[in-house]
Amino acid sequence: ERGVQIPRPVGHGPSSFIPEHEIVPPETDDEQTRQLFVDAFLQNNRLENITSVMGFHPQYLESFLRLQHYLLRLDGPLPQDYRHYIGVMAAARHQCSYLVDLQESEFLMQDGDPDWLKGLDYIPQKLKNLCELNKILAHRPWLITKQHIEQLLRGNDSWSLSELVHAIVLLAHFHSLASFVFGTGINLEIDHECGHTLQPASLSEGANDVEAHHSNSVASSLETCEPGVEMLMHRMKKIQEAADLQEISQEEMKQRFEKVEKQSLELLPGQSACSECLAVSDYAKYRDDPNFHYEDFAKRGEERTIPTFRAQDYSWEDQGFSLVNRLYSDIGQLLDDKFRMAYNLTYYTMGPQKDVDTTMLRAAIWNYIHCMFGIFHDDYDYGEVNQLLDIKLKSFIKTVTCYPERTTRKDYDNFWKEFKHSEKVHVCIMVLEARMQAELLYALRAIMKYMT
C-alpha cells in the first residue's frame, strides 16, 4: 500500500528437495523436537533451514547441536573469530554459499576483522598456513602426512597442538556439513543476498511447486523394477542365512573390498552446479588451488601408491577417540556420541514396512562411504554392499560425499523411491558422519605419527 518492498524467500520452505508440508514445523506437537528448535533458535538467533530438515531425527539433532555449540561457542583453544573464519574456509572448498554466508555473519558478530572477508590475502599468516591442510582434508585426506602437521606446529606463526586439533575438527565438521546441505537441497536463508526476492509471488508459483512434487510422486509410483523395499528385505534375509552357513577368508574379504572400490570408479558425478547464486558468489576468494578436487582413491589401471587404510591398525574407537580427547578436552566424547547416534539410528521401518532390522543396510552405507576414502574394515563383508545398495543409491552417495556441490534434485529423487523423506535424510546424515570420521582418522593418524 505504501510502496514498501517486502522481501520474501526465493525457495519454498527449508529444502528444495522435500515438500514444505512434509518437513517438521516449528510448532510441532513432539515436545523433544519443539524444545530442540527453541534451543537452536536461542543459540543462532534463528531457526536455520538445516536445523528444520534435521528435525526429522530429533535424537540425532540433539547430539549435532551439542557438538556444534561446543565447537563454536564454548571454551576451547581457538578464539571465536578464528573458529568462524575456519568454517568459511572449509565451506568454500565445496562452494557452499549457504554455510559460507552463515559463518561470515557469525564471524562479524564475534568482532572479526571485516578485512578478512576480502579473501585469503587479507588474513593472518597463521590462518593462511592452514590452507594446504584444508584443501587436502576436504578432497583427498589420504594424502595427509606427519610433515603437514610438523609444518604447522613449527616456525613462525605456528599452531599449538591443541589449537591445530580444534582447527581440524572444525574443518572436518564444515566439509561434511556441506555434504548434508547439498544432499538435502537446503535452501538459502532469507537474509542471504540470493535467498530473497522483492518480486510479488505469482498465483501459480506455489501451485506449480506442489504440482511438481505431485508429478514426481506419480512418476515414482509408475516407475518399474528398481529394487524395492520388499526385494531389499528379501536380500537381507538371504545374506543373514548365508552368513550363518559359511565363513569368509580374510583374502576373500579383501578382494570383495577391492571389487567395490573398482566399481566406484564407474560412477561419474554430474557437472559442476551452475545456479544463478553460485555465479554471483565470490567464495573463490577463500579458496586456493581451486582445481584441486576429489580423485578416486583406487585409480583405474594404476599401481596403488598409497596403501589402503586398515581400520584394525588405526580405528576411531581404539586410537582416534582417546587422542582427540586428550588434545581437545571432551570433544572426543561429543564426536563419539554423534557418530554412534547416526550409525545406530533406527525406527525399525523401511518405507511402508515396520518391525524391520535395518542394521545390515546401515552398515553397508557407512562402509561404502569409508571405502571411497580408502578405509578397509577387515571384519565387514563388502559383498553386502553390492547386494543392498543399488546403482542409483551408490551414485547419490558418491556425489554427496565426494562432489557435494554437483548434487541435483534429480539425484535425490532417483534413489529409494519407496522410502520416506526422513529415510533419505538419514542417508545424508550418515554421509555427513562417516565422511567426518574418515577425515579425522587420517588427520589424527598423522598427528600420532608426528608425536611418536
XYZ file of C-alpha atoms in Angstrom:
452
model
C 0.000 0.000 0.000
C 2.754 2.431 0.958
C 5.134 1.244 -1.733
C 7.445 -0.561 0.728
C 9.031 -3.610 -0.858
C 8.918 -6.640 1.429
C 11.447 -9.417 0.785
C 10.168 -12.980 0.613
C 12.108 -16.248 0.400
C 13.149 -17.458 -3.029
C 12.615 -21.110 -2.093
C 9.542 -22.804 -0.665
C 10.425 -23.991 2.833
C 13.769 -25.193 4.203
C 14.564 -27.614 1.336
C 14.209 -27.517 -2.441
C 14.088 -31.359 -2.489
C 11.460 -32.002 0.203
C 7.916 -30.568 0.098
C 7.455 -27.936 2.791
C 4.358 -29.632 4.225
C 6.373 -32.807 4.926
C 9.072 -31.047 6.992
C 8.606 -30.917 10.766
C 7.079 -27.491 11.575
C 8.441 -25.261 14.384
C 5.120 -25.638 16.249
C 5.326 -29.469 16.147
C 3.436 -31.446 18.805
C 6.573 -33.505 19.529
C 7.886 -31.957 22.719
C 11.525 -33.048 22.282
C 11.736 -31.647 18.750
C 9.989 -28.399 19.686
C 12.414 -27.854 22.588
C 15.386 -28.534 20.304
C 14.078 -25.958 17.844
C 13.769 -23.446 20.706
C 17.334 -24.211 21.859
C 18.652 -23.854 18.298
C 16.833 -20.550 17.898
C 18.377 -19.218 21.120
C 21.852 -20.388 20.039
C 21.703 -18.997 16.498
C 19.113 -16.192 16.726
C 17.091 -18.011 14.069
C 15.717 -21.466 13.255
C 18.051 -22.328 10.410
C 16.807 -24.334 7.443
C 19.399 -27.019 8.128
C 18.039 -27.464 11.670
C 14.477 -27.774 10.346
C 15.489 -30.599 7.981
C 17.447 -32.403 10.717
C 14.236 -32.156 12.774
C 13.136 -35.414 11.097
C 15.564 -37.059 13.556
C 15.436 -35.244 16.926
C 17.767 -37.668 18.705
C 20.468 -37.001 16.133
C 19.712 -33.264 16.045
C 20.333 -33.081 19.785
C 23.815 -34.621 19.507
C 24.596 -32.461 16.436
C 23.615 -29.194 18.152
C 25.531 -30.136 21.296
C 28.753 -30.729 19.354
C 28.376 -27.638 17.153
C 27.686 -25.441 20.183
C 30.806 -26.796 21.908
C 32.964 -26.336 18.783
C 31.867 -22.787 18.022
C 30.772 -21.201 21.298
C 32.249 -22.780 24.433
C 35.760 -22.579 25.866
C 38.406 -24.009 23.576
C 41.924 -23.434 22.248
C 40.894 -21.119 19.378
C 39.446 -17.590 19.621
C 35.890 -17.094 18.365
C 36.776 -15.191 15.195
C 39.227 -17.924 14.126
C 36.575 -20.611 14.594
C 34.081 -18.974 12.265
C 36.691 -17.987 9.695
C 37.888 -21.596 9.561
C 34.227 -22.509 8.950
C 34.191 -20.089 5.997
C 37.406 -21.578 4.573
C 36.112 -25.138 4.921
C 32.678 -24.480 3.382
C 34.261 -22.564 0.491
C 36.158 -25.684 -0.628
C 32.785 -27.079 -1.715
C 31.410 -23.722 -2.915
C 28.728 -23.959 -0.220
C 27.376 -20.425 -0.186
C 24.761 -21.403 2.435
C 27.417 -22.199 5.069
C 29.872 -19.518 3.916
C 27.228 -16.844 4.404
C 26.193 -18.094 7.863
C 29.781 -18.254 9.064
C 30.661 -14.830 7.630
C 27.763 -13.362 9.655
C 28.873 -15.178 12.812
C 32.454 -14.022 12.241
C 31.363 -10.377 12.159
C 29.147 -10.836 15.235
C 32.245 -12.098 17.086
C 34.060 -8.822 16.247
C 36.067 -10.412 13.440
C 38.121 -8.065 11.259
C 35.946 -7.203 8.207
C 39.079 -7.020 6.053
C 39.490 -10.798 6.432
C 36.285 -11.233 4.431
C 38.045 -9.746 1.401
C 39.800 -13.092 0.999
C 42.863 -15.149 1.907
C 45.287 -12.328 1.018
C 43.997 -10.325 3.985
C 44.189 -12.890 6.794
C 46.995 -13.568 9.288
C 49.763 -15.856 8.068
C 48.876 -18.373 10.779
C 45.417 -18.905 9.243
C 46.815 -18.834 5.715
C 49.141 -21.695 6.657
C 46.010 -23.831 7.204
C 45.006 -23.644 3.519
C 47.004 -26.682 2.401
C 45.571 -28.870 5.155
C 42.058 -27.599 4.407
C 42.418 -28.457 0.726
C 43.761 -31.971 1.280
C 41.381 -32.823 4.114
C 38.367 -31.739 2.024
C 39.199 -33.684 -1.128
C 41.932 -36.328 -0.607
C 42.542 -36.833 3.120
C 44.691 -39.923 2.486
C 47.473 -37.554 1.331
C 47.919 -36.034 4.817
C 51.311 -36.860 6.339
C 53.124 -36.060 9.563
C 55.118 -33.484 7.553
C 51.945 -31.429 7.056
C 51.408 -31.491 10.818
C 55.049 -30.630 11.530
C 54.999 -27.589 9.211
C 52.038 -26.126 11.093
C 53.490 -26.732 14.540
C 56.955 -25.260 13.936
C 58.476 -21.958 12.877
C 56.924 -18.513 12.848
C 53.131 -18.215 13.090
C 52.952 -21.775 14.398
C 49.945 -23.530 15.891
C 49.889 -25.300 19.228
C 48.854 -28.951 19.076
C 45.540 -28.273 20.832
C 44.781 -25.330 18.515
C 45.506 -27.495 15.480
C 43.219 -30.286 16.687
C 40.428 -27.740 17.251
C 41.002 -26.419 13.713
C 40.998 -29.915 12.188
C 37.691 -30.825 13.851
C 36.192 -27.547 12.588
C 37.420 -28.204 9.038
C 36.048 -31.754 9.012
C 32.761 -30.554 10.539
C 32.116 -27.948 7.838
C 33.353 -30.103 4.939
C 30.919 -32.861 5.889
C 28.136 -30.417 6.749
C 28.416 -29.086 3.171
C 27.647 -32.639 2.012
C 24.458 -32.592 4.082
C 23.446 -29.130 2.817
C 23.751 -30.139 -0.835
C 22.438 -33.687 -0.304
C 19.161 -32.475 1.224
C 18.768 -29.411 -1.005
C 18.877 -26.845 1.820
C 17.503 -23.502 0.658
C 19.395 -20.287 1.362
C 18.248 -18.318 4.410
C 16.063 -15.317 3.578
C 18.769 -12.792 4.543
C 21.299 -14.277 2.093
C 21.743 -11.974 -0.911
C 20.342 -14.714 -3.172
C 17.856 -16.050 -0.620
C 15.130 -13.466 -1.136
C 13.313 -11.581 -3.838
C 11.342 -8.332 -3.844
C 9.068 -9.549 -6.622
C 5.499 -10.332 -5.508
C 4.534 -14.005 -5.518
C 2.610 -15.123 -8.574
C -0.610 -17.065 -8.054
C 0.741 -20.056 -9.962
C 4.081 -20.261 -8.176
C 3.043 -22.280 -5.148
C 0.690 -24.410 -7.217
C 3.487 -25.237 -9.642
C 5.702 -26.320 -6.754
C 3.021 -28.652 -5.391
C 2.293 -29.912 -8.907
C 5.975 -30.679 -9.475
C 6.088 -32.729 -6.270
C 2.839 -34.469 -7.234
C 4.070 -35.342 -10.721
C 7.309 -36.673 -9.234
C 5.409 -38.949 -6.883
C 3.165 -40.154 -9.733
C 6.227 -40.829 -11.882
C 7.777 -42.668 -8.953
C 4.758 -44.882 -8.499
C 4.697 -45.733 -12.227
C 8.420 -46.415 -12.387
C 9.142 -50.109 -12.558
C 11.507 -52.580 -11.144
C 14.315 -50.855 -9.342
C 14.890 -52.982 -6.202
C 12.044 -52.038 -3.892
C 11.626 -52.385 -0.153
C 10.395 -55.991 -0.264
C 13.254 -57.056 -2.529
C 15.730 -55.355 -0.194
C 14.250 -57.155 2.810
C 14.477 -60.459 0.940
C 18.146 -59.834 0.150
C 18.939 -59.008 3.778
C 17.324 -62.260 4.853
C 19.352 -64.257 2.280
C 22.589 -62.579 3.393
C 21.849 -63.465 7.017
C 21.110 -67.093 6.114
C 24.334 -67.355 4.077
C 26.396 -65.799 6.891
C 25.125 -68.456 9.291
C 26.317 -71.222 6.956
C 29.764 -70.087 5.794
C 32.889 -68.286 6.900
C 34.758 -65.990 4.525
C 38.564 -65.869 4.477
C 40.440 -62.610 5.029
C 41.768 -62.830 1.491
C 38.245 -63.085 0.090
C 37.139 -60.134 2.292
C 39.954 -58.006 0.865
C 39.083 -58.987 -2.706
C 35.452 -58.023 -2.161
C 36.549 -54.632 -0.792
C 38.739 -54.028 -3.854
C 35.860 -55.021 -6.148
C 33.592 -52.400 -4.549
C 36.431 -49.853 -4.832
C 36.872 -50.555 -8.548
C 33.126 -50.417 -9.232
C 33.011 -46.999 -7.588
C 35.318 -45.747 -10.363
C 32.489 -46.252 -12.857
C 30.218 -43.796 -11.025
C 30.800 -40.398 -12.575
C 29.413 -37.261 -10.915
C 27.315 -34.706 -12.745
C 28.692 -31.425 -13.996
C 29.505 -28.624 -11.597
C 26.472 -26.778 -10.297
C 25.685 -23.666 -12.304
C 22.952 -21.861 -10.447
C 22.391 -18.140 -10.562
C 23.508 -17.841 -6.976
C 26.782 -19.714 -7.471
C 27.503 -17.482 -10.442
C 27.394 -14.287 -8.380
C 29.020 -15.789 -5.301
C 32.586 -14.769 -4.518
C 33.531 -17.764 -2.367
C 36.534 -18.274 -4.698
C 38.421 -15.622 -2.693
C 38.517 -18.121 0.205
C 39.956 -20.971 -1.881
C 43.481 -21.586 -3.069
C 44.201 -24.130 -5.811
C 40.538 -24.283 -6.944
C 41.275 -27.080 -9.421
C 42.259 -29.461 -6.615
C 39.301 -31.816 -6.087
C 38.423 -35.394 -5.194
C 40.095 -38.176 -7.149
C 39.244 -41.835 -6.665
C 41.457 -43.478 -4.070
C 41.879 -46.530 -6.323
C 42.683 -45.226 -9.791
C 41.820 -47.238 -12.865
C 44.768 -49.111 -14.334
C 47.306 -47.539 -11.965
C 49.530 -49.173 -9.393
C 48.402 -48.297 -5.883
C 50.922 -45.818 -4.415
C 49.169 -45.184 -1.089
C 48.274 -48.238 0.980
C 44.696 -48.905 1.999
C 43.866 -47.511 5.450
C 43.276 -50.614 7.576
C 40.790 -49.808 10.336
C 42.176 -52.569 12.541
C 45.546 -50.743 12.603
C 44.105 -47.318 13.452
C 40.447 -47.018 14.395
C 38.290 -44.273 15.864
C 37.289 -46.415 18.850
C 40.775 -47.624 19.812
C 43.078 -44.718 18.862
C 41.344 -41.666 17.377
C 38.878 -41.123 20.227
C 41.471 -41.068 23.007
C 43.954 -38.900 21.070
C 41.466 -36.173 20.149
C 40.005 -36.188 23.675
C 43.465 -35.737 25.165
C 44.347 -32.780 22.927
C 40.946 -31.025 22.975
C 39.106 -31.834 26.173
C 35.683 -33.562 25.869
C 35.428 -33.234 22.076
C 36.086 -36.965 21.623
C 33.027 -37.909 23.662
C 30.803 -35.448 21.781
C 32.053 -36.741 18.433
C 31.641 -40.347 19.519
C 28.050 -39.741 20.653
C 27.242 -38.160 17.276
C 28.895 -40.937 15.237
C 27.103 -43.637 17.215
C 23.767 -41.859 17.001
C 23.978 -41.557 13.191
C 25.096 -45.177 12.762
C 22.623 -46.758 15.185
C 19.611 -44.524 14.472
C 16.598 -46.628 13.519
C 12.806 -46.630 13.788
C 12.645 -50.264 12.611
C 10.971 -49.212 9.376
C 11.824 -49.337 5.672
C 9.389 -47.346 3.580
C 5.926 -48.731 4.438
C 7.312 -51.823 6.204
C 7.504 -51.952 10.021
C 9.452 -54.070 12.526
C 12.470 -54.277 10.206
C 16.053 -54.669 11.454
C 17.989 -52.194 9.298
C 21.414 -52.858 10.843
C 22.738 -54.552 7.709
C 21.640 -51.697 5.428
C 23.133 -49.020 7.667
C 26.446 -50.912 7.835
C 26.550 -51.176 4.031
C 26.026 -47.409 3.614
C 28.612 -46.454 6.278
C 31.278 -48.835 4.983
C 30.658 -47.840 1.363
C 31.348 -44.194 2.276
C 34.570 -45.195 4.046
C 35.521 -47.301 1.016
C 35.616 -44.150 -1.146
C 38.276 -42.800 1.231
C 40.327 -45.996 1.040
C 39.345 -47.225 4.526
C 39.036 -51.018 4.855
C 37.218 -52.694 7.767
C 38.533 -56.264 7.899
C 35.524 -57.537 9.864
C 32.993 -56.475 7.202
C 31.877 -58.458 4.152
C 31.882 -55.917 1.303
C 29.877 -58.332 -0.829
C 26.851 -56.993 1.086
C 27.381 -53.527 -0.412
C 26.607 -54.728 -3.938
C 23.594 -56.714 -2.789
C 21.999 -53.926 -0.715
C 22.967 -50.663 -2.447
C 21.650 -50.282 -5.989
C 23.422 -48.166 -8.598
C 21.228 -45.073 -8.052
C 21.843 -45.062 -4.306
C 25.585 -45.611 -4.814
C 25.708 -42.770 -7.318
C 23.887 -40.420 -4.927
C 26.196 -41.352 -2.035
C 29.337 -40.852 -4.111
C 28.203 -37.462 -5.421
C 27.153 -36.153 -1.998
C 30.318 -37.497 -0.347
C 32.925 -36.530 -2.937
C 31.423 -33.784 -5.110
C 28.537 -32.413 -2.999
C 28.256 -29.161 -4.966
C 27.187 -31.205 -8.034
C 24.159 -32.804 -6.339
C 20.854 -32.185 -8.121
C 17.186 -32.654 -7.311
C 17.172 -35.485 -9.869
C 19.928 -37.317 -7.937
C 17.814 -37.081 -4.795
C 14.561 -38.134 -6.471
C 16.161 -41.051 -8.322
C 17.042 -43.283 -5.378
C 14.848 -45.146 -2.883
C 11.523 -44.151 -4.464
C 9.524 -46.250 -1.982
C 11.237 -44.722 1.061
C 10.179 -41.725 3.122
C 11.982 -38.351 3.006
C 13.081 -38.899 6.608
C 14.899 -42.068 5.494
C 16.657 -40.203 2.667
C 17.684 -37.511 5.159
C 19.119 -40.294 7.342
C 21.293 -41.379 4.393
C 22.623 -37.802 4.204
C 23.272 -37.809 7.965
C 25.302 -40.997 7.545
C 27.279 -39.368 4.715
C 27.962 -36.397 6.999
C 29.171 -38.550 9.894
C 31.058 -41.281 8.018
C 32.837 -38.657 5.941
C 33.736 -36.612 9.019
C 35.075 -39.701 10.769
C 37.172 -40.615 7.697
C 38.761 -37.138 7.568
C 39.501 -37.237 11.295
C 41.043 -40.712 11.099
C 43.591 -39.616 8.501
C 44.403 -36.360 10.314
C 44.676 -37.939 13.770
C 46.858 -40.766 12.451
C 49.232 -38.142 11.007
C 49.292 -36.348 14.388
C 50.044 -39.617 16.158
C 52.939 -40.302 13.780
C 54.266 -36.789 14.419
C 54.059 -37.312 18.190
C 55.902 -40.617 18.062
